[in-house]
mmCIF file of C-alpha atoms and ligand atoms in Angstrom:
data_model
loop_
_atom_site.group_PDB
_atom_site.id
_atom_site.type_symbol
_atom_site.label_atom_id
_atom_site.label_comp_id
_atom_site.label_asym_id
_atom_site.label_seq_id
_atom_site.Cartn_x
_atom_site.Cartn_y
_atom_site.Cartn_z
ATOM 1 C CA UNK A 514 8.143 25.532 -18.363
ATOM 2 C CA UNK A 515 11.613 23.912 -18.800
ATOM 3 C CA UNK A 516 12.972 25.148 -22.172
ATOM 4 C CA UNK A 517 16.703 24.451 -21.884
ATOM 5 C CA UNK A 518 18.705 21.719 -19.850
ATOM 6 C CA UNK A 519 20.048 24.652 -17.425
ATOM 7 C CA UNK A 520 16.216 25.221 -16.673
ATOM 8 C CA UNK A 521 16.098 21.979 -14.863
ATOM 9 C CA UNK A 522 16.701 22.333 -10.902
ATOM 10 C CA UNK A 523 19.247 19.777 -10.907
ATOM 11 C CA UNK A 524 21.407 21.684 -13.280
ATOM 12 C CA UNK A 525 21.095 24.869 -11.399
ATOM 13 C CA UNK A 526 17.493 26.289 -12.378
ATOM 14 C CA UNK A 527 14.715 27.277 -10.410
ATOM 15 C CA UNK A 528 12.571 24.234 -8.956
ATOM 16 C CA UNK A 529 9.154 24.090 -10.731
ATOM 17 C CA UNK A 530 7.507 23.922 -7.296
ATOM 18 C CA UNK A 531 8.175 26.171 -4.293
ATOM 19 C CA UNK A 532 6.680 23.791 -2.012
ATOM 20 C CA UNK A 533 7.392 20.146 -1.828
ATOM 21 C CA UNK A 534 4.908 17.638 -3.516
ATOM 22 C CA UNK A 535 4.718 14.780 -1.756
ATOM 23 C CA UNK A 536 3.577 10.885 -2.606
ATOM 24 C CA UNK A 537 1.023 9.801 -0.306
ATOM 25 C CA UNK A 538 -0.159 13.523 1.288
ATOM 26 C CA UNK A 539 -2.997 12.561 3.560
ATOM 27 C CA UNK A 540 -6.661 12.506 2.324
ATOM 28 C CA UNK A 541 -8.602 14.597 5.055
ATOM 29 C CA UNK A 542 -12.523 14.516 5.070
ATOM 30 C CA UNK A 543 -14.788 17.189 6.556
ATOM 31 C CA UNK A 544 -12.647 19.185 9.182
ATOM 32 C CA UNK A 545 -15.833 20.281 10.937
ATOM 33 C CA UNK A 546 -16.966 16.751 11.529
ATOM 34 C CA UNK A 547 -13.815 15.474 12.845
ATOM 35 C CA UNK A 548 -13.486 18.285 15.199
ATOM 36 C CA UNK A 549 -16.918 17.685 16.575
ATOM 37 C CA UNK A 550 -15.982 13.937 17.054
ATOM 38 C CA UNK A 551 -12.981 14.930 18.801
ATOM 39 C CA UNK A 552 -15.067 17.030 21.112
ATOM 40 C CA UNK A 553 -17.430 14.220 21.715
ATOM 41 C CA UNK A 554 -14.760 11.930 22.758
ATOM 42 C CA UNK A 555 -13.112 14.163 24.955
ATOM 43 C CA UNK A 556 -16.583 14.923 26.533
ATOM 44 C CA UNK A 557 -16.970 11.051 27.156
ATOM 45 C CA UNK A 558 -13.460 10.724 28.432
ATOM 46 C CA UNK A 559 -13.449 7.382 26.549
ATOM 47 C CA UNK A 560 -10.025 7.722 24.618
ATOM 48 C CA UNK A 561 -9.483 4.080 23.961
ATOM 49 C CA UNK A 562 -10.288 0.608 24.817
ATOM 50 C CA UNK A 563 -13.221 -0.693 22.319
ATOM 51 C CA UNK A 564 -14.854 3.025 22.565
ATOM 52 C CA UNK A 565 -17.951 3.842 20.611
ATOM 53 C CA UNK A 566 -16.230 5.561 17.785
ATOM 54 C CA UNK A 567 -14.208 2.343 17.263
ATOM 55 C CA UNK A 568 -17.277 0.081 17.336
ATOM 56 C CA UNK A 569 -18.960 2.405 14.933
ATOM 57 C CA UNK A 570 -15.942 2.350 12.522
ATOM 58 C CA UNK A 571 -15.889 -1.647 12.577
ATOM 59 C CA UNK A 572 -19.656 -1.567 11.890
ATOM 60 C CA UNK A 573 -19.297 0.804 9.001
ATOM 61 C CA UNK A 574 -16.416 -0.846 7.479
ATOM 62 C CA UNK A 575 -18.148 -4.295 7.589
ATOM 63 C CA UNK A 576 -20.976 -2.585 5.822
ATOM 64 C CA UNK A 577 -18.932 -0.950 3.053
ATOM 65 C CA UNK A 578 -17.076 -4.255 2.151
ATOM 66 C CA UNK A 579 -20.006 -6.756 3.177
ATOM 67 C CA UNK A 580 -17.790 -8.799 5.238
ATOM 68 C CA UNK A 581 -18.737 -10.294 8.391
ATOM 69 C CA UNK A 582 -16.232 -9.175 10.907
ATOM 70 C CA UNK A 583 -13.835 -6.096 11.235
ATOM 71 C CA UNK A 584 -11.384 -5.750 14.029
ATOM 72 C CA UNK A 585 -9.803 -2.341 13.957
ATOM 73 C CA UNK A 586 -6.249 -2.119 15.219
ATOM 74 C CA UNK A 587 -3.452 0.230 16.073
ATOM 75 C CA UNK A 588 -1.749 -0.230 12.555
ATOM 76 C CA UNK A 589 -1.433 -2.449 9.588
ATOM 77 C CA UNK A 590 1.733 -4.257 10.812
ATOM 78 C CA UNK A 591 0.367 -5.246 13.889
ATOM 79 C CA UNK A 592 -2.728 -6.189 12.306
ATOM 80 C CA UNK A 593 -0.647 -8.535 10.194
ATOM 81 C CA UNK A 594 1.397 -9.985 13.203
ATOM 82 C CA UNK A 595 -1.820 -10.662 14.908
ATOM 83 C CA UNK A 596 -3.522 -12.346 11.803
ATOM 84 C CA UNK A 597 -0.612 -14.423 11.178
ATOM 85 C CA UNK A 598 -0.629 -15.739 14.887
ATOM 86 C CA UNK A 599 -4.091 -16.194 15.216
ATOM 87 C CA UNK A 600 -4.042 -18.095 12.012
ATOM 88 C CA UNK A 601 -1.294 -20.416 13.664
ATOM 89 C CA UNK A 602 1.265 -19.971 10.986
ATOM 90 C CA UNK A 603 4.474 -21.423 11.796
ATOM 91 C CA UNK A 604 7.680 -22.626 9.834
ATOM 92 C CA UNK A 605 7.566 -21.073 6.423
ATOM 93 C CA UNK A 606 5.013 -18.673 4.621
ATOM 94 C CA UNK A 607 5.251 -17.789 0.873
ATOM 95 C CA UNK A 608 5.189 -13.880 0.214
ATOM 96 C CA UNK A 609 6.132 -11.546 -2.618
ATOM 97 C CA UNK A 610 9.480 -9.538 -2.197
ATOM 98 C CA UNK A 611 8.206 -6.947 -4.170
ATOM 99 C CA UNK A 612 5.980 -5.245 -1.424
ATOM 100 C CA UNK A 613 6.556 -2.827 1.669
ATOM 101 C CA UNK A 614 8.794 -4.460 4.052
ATOM 102 C CA UNK A 615 6.118 -4.993 6.730
ATOM 103 C CA UNK A 616 4.787 -8.097 4.748
ATOM 104 C CA UNK A 617 7.925 -9.864 5.409
ATOM 105 C CA UNK A 618 8.872 -8.547 8.682
ATOM 106 C CA UNK A 619 5.274 -9.381 10.185
ATOM 107 C CA UNK A 620 6.412 -12.955 9.701
ATOM 108 C CA UNK A 621 10.035 -12.803 10.577
ATOM 109 C CA UNK A 622 9.030 -10.892 13.822
ATOM 110 C CA UNK A 623 7.601 -14.232 14.931
ATOM 111 C CA UNK A 624 10.400 -16.320 13.697
ATOM 112 C CA UNK A 625 8.475 -17.684 10.555
ATOM 113 C CA UNK A 626 10.264 -17.814 7.444
ATOM 114 C CA UNK A 627 9.094 -15.638 4.735
ATOM 115 C CA UNK A 628 9.815 -17.620 1.382
ATOM 116 C CA UNK A 629 10.191 -14.883 -1.291
ATOM 117 C CA UNK A 630 8.022 -15.673 -4.114
ATOM 118 C CA UNK A 631 8.226 -13.667 -7.843
ATOM 119 C CA UNK A 632 5.512 -11.487 -9.164
ATOM 120 C CA UNK A 633 3.609 -11.534 -12.409
ATOM 121 C CA UNK A 634 4.833 -9.238 -15.107
ATOM 122 C CA UNK A 635 1.505 -8.092 -15.998
ATOM 123 C CA UNK A 636 -0.006 -7.256 -12.474
ATOM 124 C CA UNK A 637 3.125 -7.110 -10.311
ATOM 125 C CA UNK A 638 1.357 -9.358 -7.783
ATOM 126 C CA UNK A 639 2.489 -12.780 -6.458
ATOM 127 C CA UNK A 640 2.339 -15.319 -9.230
ATOM 128 C CA UNK A 641 0.359 -18.212 -8.313
ATOM 129 C CA UNK A 642 2.254 -20.716 -10.463
ATOM 130 C CA UNK A 643 5.353 -19.914 -8.871
ATOM 131 C CA UNK A 644 3.681 -20.132 -5.456
ATOM 132 C CA UNK A 645 2.886 -23.892 -6.058
ATOM 133 C CA UNK A 646 6.749 -24.380 -6.811
ATOM 134 C CA UNK A 647 7.863 -23.007 -3.390
ATOM 135 C CA UNK A 648 5.444 -25.088 -1.271
ATOM 136 C CA UNK A 649 7.597 -27.544 1.112
ATOM 137 C CA UNK A 650 6.493 -29.761 4.099
ATOM 138 C CA UNK A 651 7.357 -26.578 6.622
ATOM 139 C CA UNK A 652 4.993 -24.407 4.511
ATOM 140 C CA UNK A 653 1.808 -23.396 6.326
ATOM 141 C CA UNK A 654 0.489 -20.415 4.554
ATOM 142 C CA UNK A 655 0.592 -17.731 1.850
ATOM 143 C CA UNK A 656 0.413 -13.993 2.006
ATOM 144 C CA UNK A 657 -0.753 -12.304 -1.184
ATOM 145 C CA UNK A 658 -0.336 -8.596 -1.483
ATOM 146 C CA UNK A 659 -3.021 -6.611 -3.511
ATOM 147 C CA UNK A 660 -0.308 -4.048 -4.507
ATOM 148 C CA UNK A 661 -1.123 -0.289 -5.260
ATOM 149 C CA UNK A 662 -4.921 -1.281 -5.466
ATOM 150 C CA UNK A 663 -4.827 -3.976 -8.057
ATOM 151 C CA UNK A 664 -5.975 -7.533 -6.638
ATOM 152 C CA UNK A 665 -4.183 -10.565 -6.652
ATOM 153 C CA UNK A 666 -5.582 -13.630 -8.766
ATOM 154 C CA UNK A 667 -7.410 -14.577 -5.310
ATOM 155 C CA UNK A 668 -8.955 -17.619 -7.287
ATOM 156 C CA UNK A 669 -5.672 -19.111 -8.462
ATOM 157 C CA UNK A 670 -4.219 -18.498 -4.980
ATOM 158 C CA UNK A 671 -7.115 -20.076 -3.098
ATOM 159 C CA UNK A 672 -6.806 -23.186 -5.452
ATOM 160 C CA UNK A 673 -3.133 -23.468 -4.346
ATOM 161 C CA UNK A 674 -3.716 -23.008 -0.932
ATOM 162 C CA UNK A 675 -6.555 -25.621 -0.908
ATOM 163 C CA UNK A 676 -4.498 -28.256 -2.744
ATOM 164 C CA UNK A 677 -1.935 -27.749 -0.075
ATOM 165 C CA UNK A 678 -3.850 -27.274 2.797
ATOM 166 C CA UNK A 679 -2.420 -23.850 3.488
ATOM 167 C CA UNK A 680 -3.942 -20.695 5.152
ATOM 168 C CA UNK A 681 -4.246 -17.945 2.922
ATOM 169 C CA UNK A 682 -3.969 -14.323 4.359
ATOM 170 C CA UNK A 683 -4.040 -11.027 1.991
ATOM 171 C CA UNK A 684 -2.060 -7.936 2.658
ATOM 172 C CA UNK A 685 -4.927 -5.616 1.711
ATOM 173 C CA UNK A 686 -2.869 -2.365 2.793
ATOM 174 C CA UNK A 687 -3.241 -0.564 -0.555
ATOM 175 C CA UNK A 688 -7.035 -1.766 -1.504
ATOM 176 C CA UNK A 689 -9.557 -0.368 0.690
ATOM 177 C CA UNK A 690 -12.667 0.160 -1.278
ATOM 178 C CA UNK A 691 -11.478 -2.103 -4.336
ATOM 179 C CA UNK A 692 -13.227 -5.197 -5.715
ATOM 180 C CA UNK A 693 -12.021 -8.340 -7.372
ATOM 181 C CA UNK A 694 -14.525 -10.032 -9.844
ATOM 182 C CA UNK A 695 -17.301 -7.814 -8.323
ATOM 183 C CA UNK A 696 -16.836 -8.722 -4.837
ATOM 184 C CA UNK A 697 -15.164 -6.306 -2.380
ATOM 185 C CA UNK A 698 -11.672 -7.034 -1.301
ATOM 186 C CA UNK A 699 -11.980 -7.982 2.349
ATOM 187 C CA UNK A 700 -13.973 -11.216 1.530
ATOM 188 C CA UNK A 701 -10.934 -13.415 0.397
ATOM 189 C CA UNK A 702 -8.813 -15.949 1.819
ATOM 190 C CA UNK A 703 -8.927 -16.704 5.628
ATOM 191 C CA UNK A 704 -8.493 -12.900 6.399
ATOM 192 C CA UNK A 705 -7.500 -9.494 4.844
ATOM 193 C CA UNK A 706 -5.398 -6.794 6.427
ATOM 194 C CA UNK A 707 -5.823 -3.227 5.858
ATOM 195 C CA UNK A 708 -3.561 -0.170 6.692
ATOM 196 C CA UNK A 709 -4.963 3.038 7.815
ATOM 197 C CA UNK A 710 -1.598 4.859 7.796
ATOM 198 C CA UNK A 711 -1.772 8.532 7.027
ATOM 199 C CA UNK A 712 -0.476 7.791 3.398
ATOM 200 C CA UNK A 713 -3.280 5.331 2.795
ATOM 201 C CA UNK A 714 -6.570 5.721 0.934
ATOM 202 C CA UNK A 715 -8.387 5.526 4.107
ATOM 203 C CA UNK A 716 -6.295 7.167 7.031
ATOM 204 C CA UNK A 717 -7.012 6.778 10.834
ATOM 205 C CA UNK A 718 -3.608 9.100 11.348
ATOM 206 C CA UNK A 719 -2.262 5.510 12.223
ATOM 207 C CA UNK A 720 -4.434 2.421 12.060
ATOM 208 C CA UNK A 721 -5.181 -0.738 10.527
ATOM 209 C CA UNK A 722 -7.930 -3.672 10.686
ATOM 210 C CA UNK A 723 -8.377 -7.358 10.060
ATOM 211 C CA UNK A 724 -11.402 -8.279 8.293
ATOM 212 C CA UNK A 725 -12.876 -11.946 7.889
ATOM 213 C CA UNK A 726 -16.115 -13.874 7.650
ATOM 214 C CA UNK A 727 -14.549 -16.605 10.094
ATOM 215 C CA UNK A 728 -16.449 -16.307 13.523
ATOM 216 C CA UNK A 729 -14.005 -18.295 15.280
ATOM 217 C CA UNK A 730 -10.790 -16.316 13.806
ATOM 218 C CA UNK A 731 -12.362 -12.936 14.481
ATOM 219 C CA UNK A 732 -13.027 -13.867 18.249
ATOM 220 C CA UNK A 733 -9.299 -14.923 18.559
ATOM 221 C CA UNK A 734 -8.102 -11.769 16.944
ATOM 222 C CA UNK A 735 -10.522 -9.641 19.419
ATOM 223 C CA UNK A 736 -8.526 -11.287 22.220
ATOM 224 C CA UNK A 737 -5.059 -10.886 20.825
ATOM 225 C CA UNK A 738 -5.389 -7.226 20.313
ATOM 226 C CA UNK A 739 -6.173 -6.746 23.756
ATOM 227 C CA UNK A 740 -3.749 -8.678 25.748
ATOM 228 C CA UNK A 741 -6.002 -11.708 25.532
ATOM 229 C CA UNK A 742 -8.480 -10.289 27.928
ATOM 230 C CA UNK A 743 -12.106 -11.723 28.203
ATOM 231 C CA UNK A 744 -13.742 -9.544 30.731
ATOM 232 C CA UNK A 745 -12.194 -7.983 33.620
ATOM 233 C CA UNK A 746 -9.210 -9.770 35.270
ATOM 234 C CA UNK A 747 -9.572 -12.671 33.205
ATOM 235 C CA UNK A 748 -7.108 -13.471 30.565
ATOM 236 C CA UNK A 749 -7.591 -16.361 28.376
ATOM 237 C CA UNK A 750 -5.041 -16.150 25.526
ATOM 238 C CA UNK A 751 -1.448 -14.685 24.820
ATOM 239 C CA UNK A 752 -2.116 -11.163 23.539
ATOM 240 C CA UNK A 753 -0.745 -7.728 22.760
ATOM 241 C CA UNK A 754 -1.521 -4.062 22.387
ATOM 242 C CA UNK A 755 -3.269 -3.725 19.164
ATOM 243 C CA UNK A 756 -5.877 -1.665 19.791
ATOM 244 C CA UNK A 757 -7.205 1.506 17.803
ATOM 245 C CA UNK A 758 -7.851 4.716 19.628
ATOM 246 C CA UNK A 759 -10.922 6.626 19.711
ATOM 247 C CA UNK A 760 -9.190 9.656 17.989
ATOM 248 C CA UNK A 761 -8.175 7.276 15.347
ATOM 249 C CA UNK A 762 -11.597 5.950 14.604
ATOM 250 C CA UNK A 763 -13.064 9.352 14.631
ATOM 251 C CA UNK A 764 -10.693 10.191 11.890
ATOM 252 C CA UNK A 765 -11.463 6.857 10.092
ATOM 253 C CA UNK A 766 -15.169 7.525 10.255
ATOM 254 C CA UNK A 767 -14.744 11.235 9.098
ATOM 255 C CA UNK A 768 -12.888 10.038 6.103
ATOM 256 C CA UNK A 769 -15.165 7.205 5.398
ATOM 257 C CA UNK A 770 -17.886 9.818 4.972
ATOM 258 C CA UNK A 771 -15.473 11.286 2.058
ATOM 259 C CA UNK A 772 -14.583 8.013 0.387
ATOM 260 C CA UNK A 773 -16.676 8.929 -2.800
ATOM 261 C CA UNK A 774 -15.075 12.403 -3.026
ATOM 262 C CA UNK A 775 -11.308 10.883 -2.573
ATOM 263 C CA UNK A 776 -12.053 8.174 -5.227
ATOM 264 C CA UNK A 777 -13.340 11.063 -7.542
ATOM 265 C CA UNK A 778 -10.336 13.079 -7.058
ATOM 266 C CA UNK A 779 -7.753 10.216 -7.595
ATOM 267 C CA UNK A 780 -9.540 9.162 -10.515
ATOM 268 C CA UNK A 781 -9.227 12.712 -12.025
ATOM 269 C CA UNK A 782 -5.811 12.575 -11.204
ATOM 270 C CA UNK A 783 -5.039 9.164 -12.919
ATOM 271 C CA UNK A 784 -6.863 10.358 -16.012
ATOM 272 C CA UNK A 785 -4.864 13.419 -16.152
ATOM 273 C CA UNK A 786 -1.570 11.622 -15.893
ATOM 274 C CA UNK A 787 -2.577 8.845 -18.198
ATOM 275 C CA UNK A 788 -3.454 11.678 -20.747
ATOM 276 C CA UNK A 789 -0.592 13.931 -20.138
ATOM 277 C CA UNK A 790 1.851 11.099 -20.389
ATOM 278 C CA UNK A 791 0.238 9.071 -23.092
ATOM 279 C CA UNK A 792 2.978 9.928 -25.946
ATOM 280 C CA UNK A 793 5.839 9.805 -23.846
ATOM 281 C CA UNK A 794 7.868 6.708 -25.240
ATOM 282 C CA UNK A 795 9.132 4.307 -22.590
ATOM 283 C CA UNK A 796 6.846 5.681 -19.819
ATOM 284 C CA UNK A 797 3.804 3.394 -18.997
ATOM 285 C CA UNK A 798 1.264 4.600 -16.310
ATOM 286 C CA UNK A 799 0.016 1.670 -14.581
ATOM 287 C CA UNK A 800 -3.375 0.898 -15.647
ATOM 288 C CA UNK A 801 -6.437 0.172 -13.389
ATOM 289 C CA UNK A 802 -9.331 -2.041 -14.325
ATOM 290 C CA UNK A 803 -12.267 0.403 -14.593
ATOM 291 C CA UNK A 804 -15.098 -2.482 -14.564
ATOM 292 C CA UNK A 805 -13.964 -2.958 -10.895
ATOM 293 C CA UNK A 806 -14.231 -0.688 -7.954
ATOM 294 C CA UNK A 807 -10.770 0.843 -7.344
ATOM 295 C CA UNK A 808 -9.588 3.834 -5.172
ATOM 296 C CA UNK A 809 -6.871 5.084 -7.663
ATOM 297 C CA UNK A 810 -4.780 5.710 -4.800
ATOM 298 C CA UNK A 811 -1.334 5.369 -6.457
ATOM 299 C CA UNK A 812 0.179 6.677 -9.738
ATOM 300 C CA UNK A 813 2.710 4.277 -10.569
ATOM 301 C CA UNK A 814 5.138 4.671 -13.649
ATOM 302 C CA UNK A 815 7.186 2.005 -15.203
ATOM 303 C CA UNK A 816 10.385 3.580 -17.062
ATOM 304 C CA UNK A 817 12.043 1.556 -19.808
ATOM 305 C CA UNK A 818 15.288 3.127 -19.933
ATOM 306 C CA UNK A 819 16.251 1.416 -23.088
ATOM 307 C CA UNK A 820 13.444 3.614 -24.638
ATOM 308 C CA UNK A 821 13.194 6.820 -22.541
ATOM 309 C CA UNK A 822 17.315 7.223 -22.472
ATOM 310 C CA UNK A 823 17.098 8.061 -18.715
ATOM 311 C CA UNK A 824 16.828 5.840 -15.833
ATOM 312 C CA UNK A 825 14.130 5.391 -13.187
ATOM 313 C CA UNK A 826 16.595 6.477 -10.863
ATOM 314 C CA UNK A 827 17.787 9.544 -12.847
ATOM 315 C CA UNK A 828 14.171 10.566 -13.380
ATOM 316 C CA UNK A 829 13.336 10.404 -9.796
ATOM 317 C CA UNK A 830 16.646 12.479 -9.018
ATOM 318 C CA UNK A 831 15.558 15.226 -11.546
ATOM 319 C CA UNK A 832 12.045 15.310 -10.046
ATOM 320 C CA UNK A 833 13.298 15.557 -6.483
ATOM 321 C CA UNK A 834 15.215 18.746 -7.415
ATOM 322 C CA UNK A 835 12.197 20.086 -8.644
ATOM 323 C CA UNK A 836 10.438 19.587 -5.377
ATOM 324 C CA UNK A 837 8.452 16.613 -6.677
ATOM 325 C CA UNK A 838 9.044 14.034 -4.309
ATOM 326 C CA UNK A 839 8.690 10.933 -6.275
ATOM 327 C CA UNK A 840 9.302 7.708 -4.688
ATOM 328 C CA UNK A 841 10.847 4.442 -5.949
ATOM 329 C CA UNK A 842 8.309 2.008 -4.640
ATOM 330 C CA UNK A 843 8.920 -0.680 -4.121
ATOM 331 C CA UNK A 844 12.798 -0.623 -4.036
ATOM 332 C CA UNK A 845 14.925 -2.673 -3.851
ATOM 333 C CA UNK A 846 12.641 -5.619 -2.704
ATOM 334 C CA UNK A 847 12.406 -7.347 0.438
ATOM 335 C CA UNK A 848 14.920 -9.821 -0.305
ATOM 336 C CA UNK A 849 17.579 -7.060 -0.855
ATOM 337 C CA UNK A 850 16.886 -5.494 2.723
ATOM 338 C CA UNK A 851 18.174 -6.876 5.930
ATOM 339 C CA UNK A 852 17.730 -9.324 7.627
ATOM 340 C CA UNK A 853 16.559 -11.165 4.449
ATOM 341 C CA UNK A 854 19.613 -10.015 2.462
ATOM 342 C CA UNK A 855 21.941 -11.933 4.810
ATOM 343 C CA UNK A 856 19.773 -14.734 5.227
ATOM 344 C CA UNK A 857 19.146 -15.615 1.705
ATOM 345 C CA UNK A 858 21.743 -14.023 -0.433
ATOM 346 C CA UNK A 859 21.006 -15.868 -3.660
ATOM 347 C CA UNK A 860 17.239 -15.204 -3.350
ATOM 348 C CA UNK A 861 17.125 -12.866 -6.442
ATOM 349 C CA UNK A 862 18.238 -15.638 -8.758
ATOM 350 C CA UNK A 863 14.735 -16.998 -8.198
ATOM 351 C CA UNK A 864 13.075 -13.377 -8.356
ATOM 352 C CA UNK A 865 13.790 -12.136 -11.961
ATOM 353 C CA UNK A 866 10.594 -10.051 -12.324
ATOM 354 C CA UNK A 867 10.949 -8.609 -8.890
ATOM 355 C CA UNK A 868 14.633 -7.291 -9.631
ATOM 356 C CA UNK A 869 13.426 -6.145 -13.086
ATOM 357 C CA UNK A 870 10.437 -4.083 -11.769
ATOM 358 C CA UNK A 871 12.126 -2.603 -8.653
ATOM 359 C CA UNK A 872 14.585 -1.109 -11.113
ATOM 360 C CA UNK A 873 11.769 0.453 -13.175
ATOM 361 C CA UNK A 874 8.809 1.696 -11.061
ATOM 362 C CA UNK A 875 8.258 5.034 -9.414
ATOM 363 C CA UNK A 876 5.328 6.635 -7.870
ATOM 364 C CA UNK A 877 4.288 10.079 -8.352
ATOM 365 C CA UNK A 878 2.097 12.587 -6.045
ATOM 366 C CA UNK A 879 -1.450 12.300 -6.291
ATOM 367 C CA UNK A 880 -4.652 12.872 -3.986
ATOM 368 C CA UNK A 881 -6.934 15.739 -3.018
ATOM 369 C CA UNK A 882 -3.780 18.041 -2.632
ATOM 370 C CA UNK A 883 -2.509 17.810 -5.971
ATOM 371 C CA UNK A 884 -3.939 20.212 -8.363
ATOM 372 C CA UNK A 885 -4.651 19.749 -12.215
ATOM 373 C CA UNK A 886 -1.731 22.326 -13.036
ATOM 374 C CA UNK A 887 0.596 20.502 -10.797
ATOM 375 C CA UNK A 888 0.193 17.357 -12.850
ATOM 376 C CA UNK A 889 0.692 19.243 -15.928
ATOM 377 C CA UNK A 890 3.918 20.584 -14.980
ATOM 378 C CA UNK A 891 5.216 17.059 -13.518
ATOM 379 C CA UNK A 892 4.243 15.834 -16.837
ATOM 380 C CA UNK A 893 5.858 18.560 -18.990
ATOM 381 C CA UNK A 894 8.977 18.062 -16.775
ATOM 382 C CA UNK A 895 9.143 14.222 -17.485
ATOM 383 C CA UNK A 896 8.437 14.882 -21.357
ATOM 384 C CA UNK A 897 11.205 17.557 -21.594
ATOM 385 C CA UNK A 898 13.779 14.937 -19.763
ATOM 386 C CA UNK A 899 12.719 12.135 -22.044
ATOM 387 C CA UNK A 900 12.867 14.160 -25.113
ATOM 388 C CA UNK A 901 16.220 15.561 -24.267
ATOM 389 C CA UNK A 902 17.513 12.275 -22.699
ATOM 390 C CA UNK A 903 20.936 12.055 -24.291
ATOM 391 C CA UNK A 904 21.892 15.525 -23.301
ATOM 392 C CA UNK A 905 20.232 15.054 -19.824
ATOM 393 C CA UNK A 906 22.525 11.882 -19.351
ATOM 394 C CA UNK A 907 25.575 13.346 -20.482
ATOM 395 C CA UNK A 908 25.161 16.274 -18.316
ATOM 396 C CA UNK A 909 24.486 14.103 -15.286
ATOM 397 C CA UNK A 910 27.651 12.103 -15.844
ATOM 398 C CA UNK A 911 29.948 15.281 -15.896
HETATM 399 C C1 PLP B 15 1.736 -3.488 1.473
HETATM 400 C C2 PLP B 15 1.795 -2.966 2.927
HETATM 401 N N1 PLP B 15 1.866 -3.763 3.801
HETATM 402 C C3 PLP B 15 1.829 -3.242 5.064
HETATM 403 C C4 PLP B 15 1.946 -1.673 5.405
HETATM 404 C C5 PLP B 15 1.905 -1.821 6.898
HETATM 405 O O1 PLP B 15 1.000 -0.717 7.225
HETATM 406 P P1 PLP B 15 1.283 0.120 8.595
HETATM 407 O O2 PLP B 15 2.117 1.297 8.162
HETATM 408 O O3 PLP B 15 -0.313 0.664 9.007
HETATM 409 O O4 PLP B 15 1.754 -0.716 9.748
HETATM 410 C C6 PLP B 15 2.096 -1.095 4.562
HETATM 411 C C7 PLP B 15 2.230 0.267 4.696
HETATM 412 O O5 PLP B 15 2.619 0.910 5.538
HETATM 413 C C8 PLP B 15 2.060 -1.396 3.282
HETATM 414 O O6 PLP B 15 2.326 -0.546 2.234
#
């Protein structure tokens, strides 16, 4: 318990946690099942190249999401790049800046200009009305990002895409297992891309997948992730190496079996944070729509400095010293990162909401390794800091 300012680690006190609590500590399913699967794949000596575990994982994911095709890949970024190329995107593609930089890089990597669009203040997702304003004769597509497990307004984006004859791709890195209007994410737009990075809800160590209901697109992406090979010695397409390995698929299958437990644990943590922070003025915990399926993978706080008296950055710095490795997700917005900052130095003028949110939001540790007492202690520190904010602020400035 922090009772006076000097108890805070940033002012010389003992950190509240001996071991660091990370954001995005991996969820790991049944270790025994994973090791059995690893033994199997070693016995088979089939380590990669569309092995049985990759095929099974693709099948299982298609079933869970009720989508026709799942193409497993080496990571979410390569999956985005392949989907973008297979969709034939060129020229300009409209994307939010308030996202992980891979969403923009996957376009720029292929010399497609990401045109940054602002987000909606309520959902933090790309604003379909603003998308419409950014369409030019060079626009070929839109990439929506379902940020932190909360779906984009897929209906409105579909309407904009249809009216301008644009392709619609979703970066669904954060939303495995979530639904929108009762339908699983994975079924919207031309295709949706998942990341199975270690920090994601479903992890395959590193990995990703594109899912789609479009047969032709699926076939194209299958070729592209395997150098364009169609059978031995026959390359019929430009391609790259985007294959998922068997050990990754073994991890994916194992974790998929524990999906309900992961959700239950995340939900418990979410409710606990909500309860413990309910009375803290100026701190809002991002709310999930509980009428939809949700993975509750992220605990996001919005800090209103005018009310709390401390800034988001000060709060993150204080928590870091306590060994709570809170993160400024997503900061500072892609448009403030290179090469975009140099290419579009004035982009921020059209991104008022992105600029505002990127100074206010932060992410806290959750997942199966975070205990009830950890959450109470983290929230107590936040409460202590906010209720002593003017002294904390003064001391930080000394
Ligand atoms: C929104 C978003 N898009 C894309 C990616 C890239 O995925 P990966 O790390 O699997 O390449 C990530 C996370 O890493 C992400 O958060």
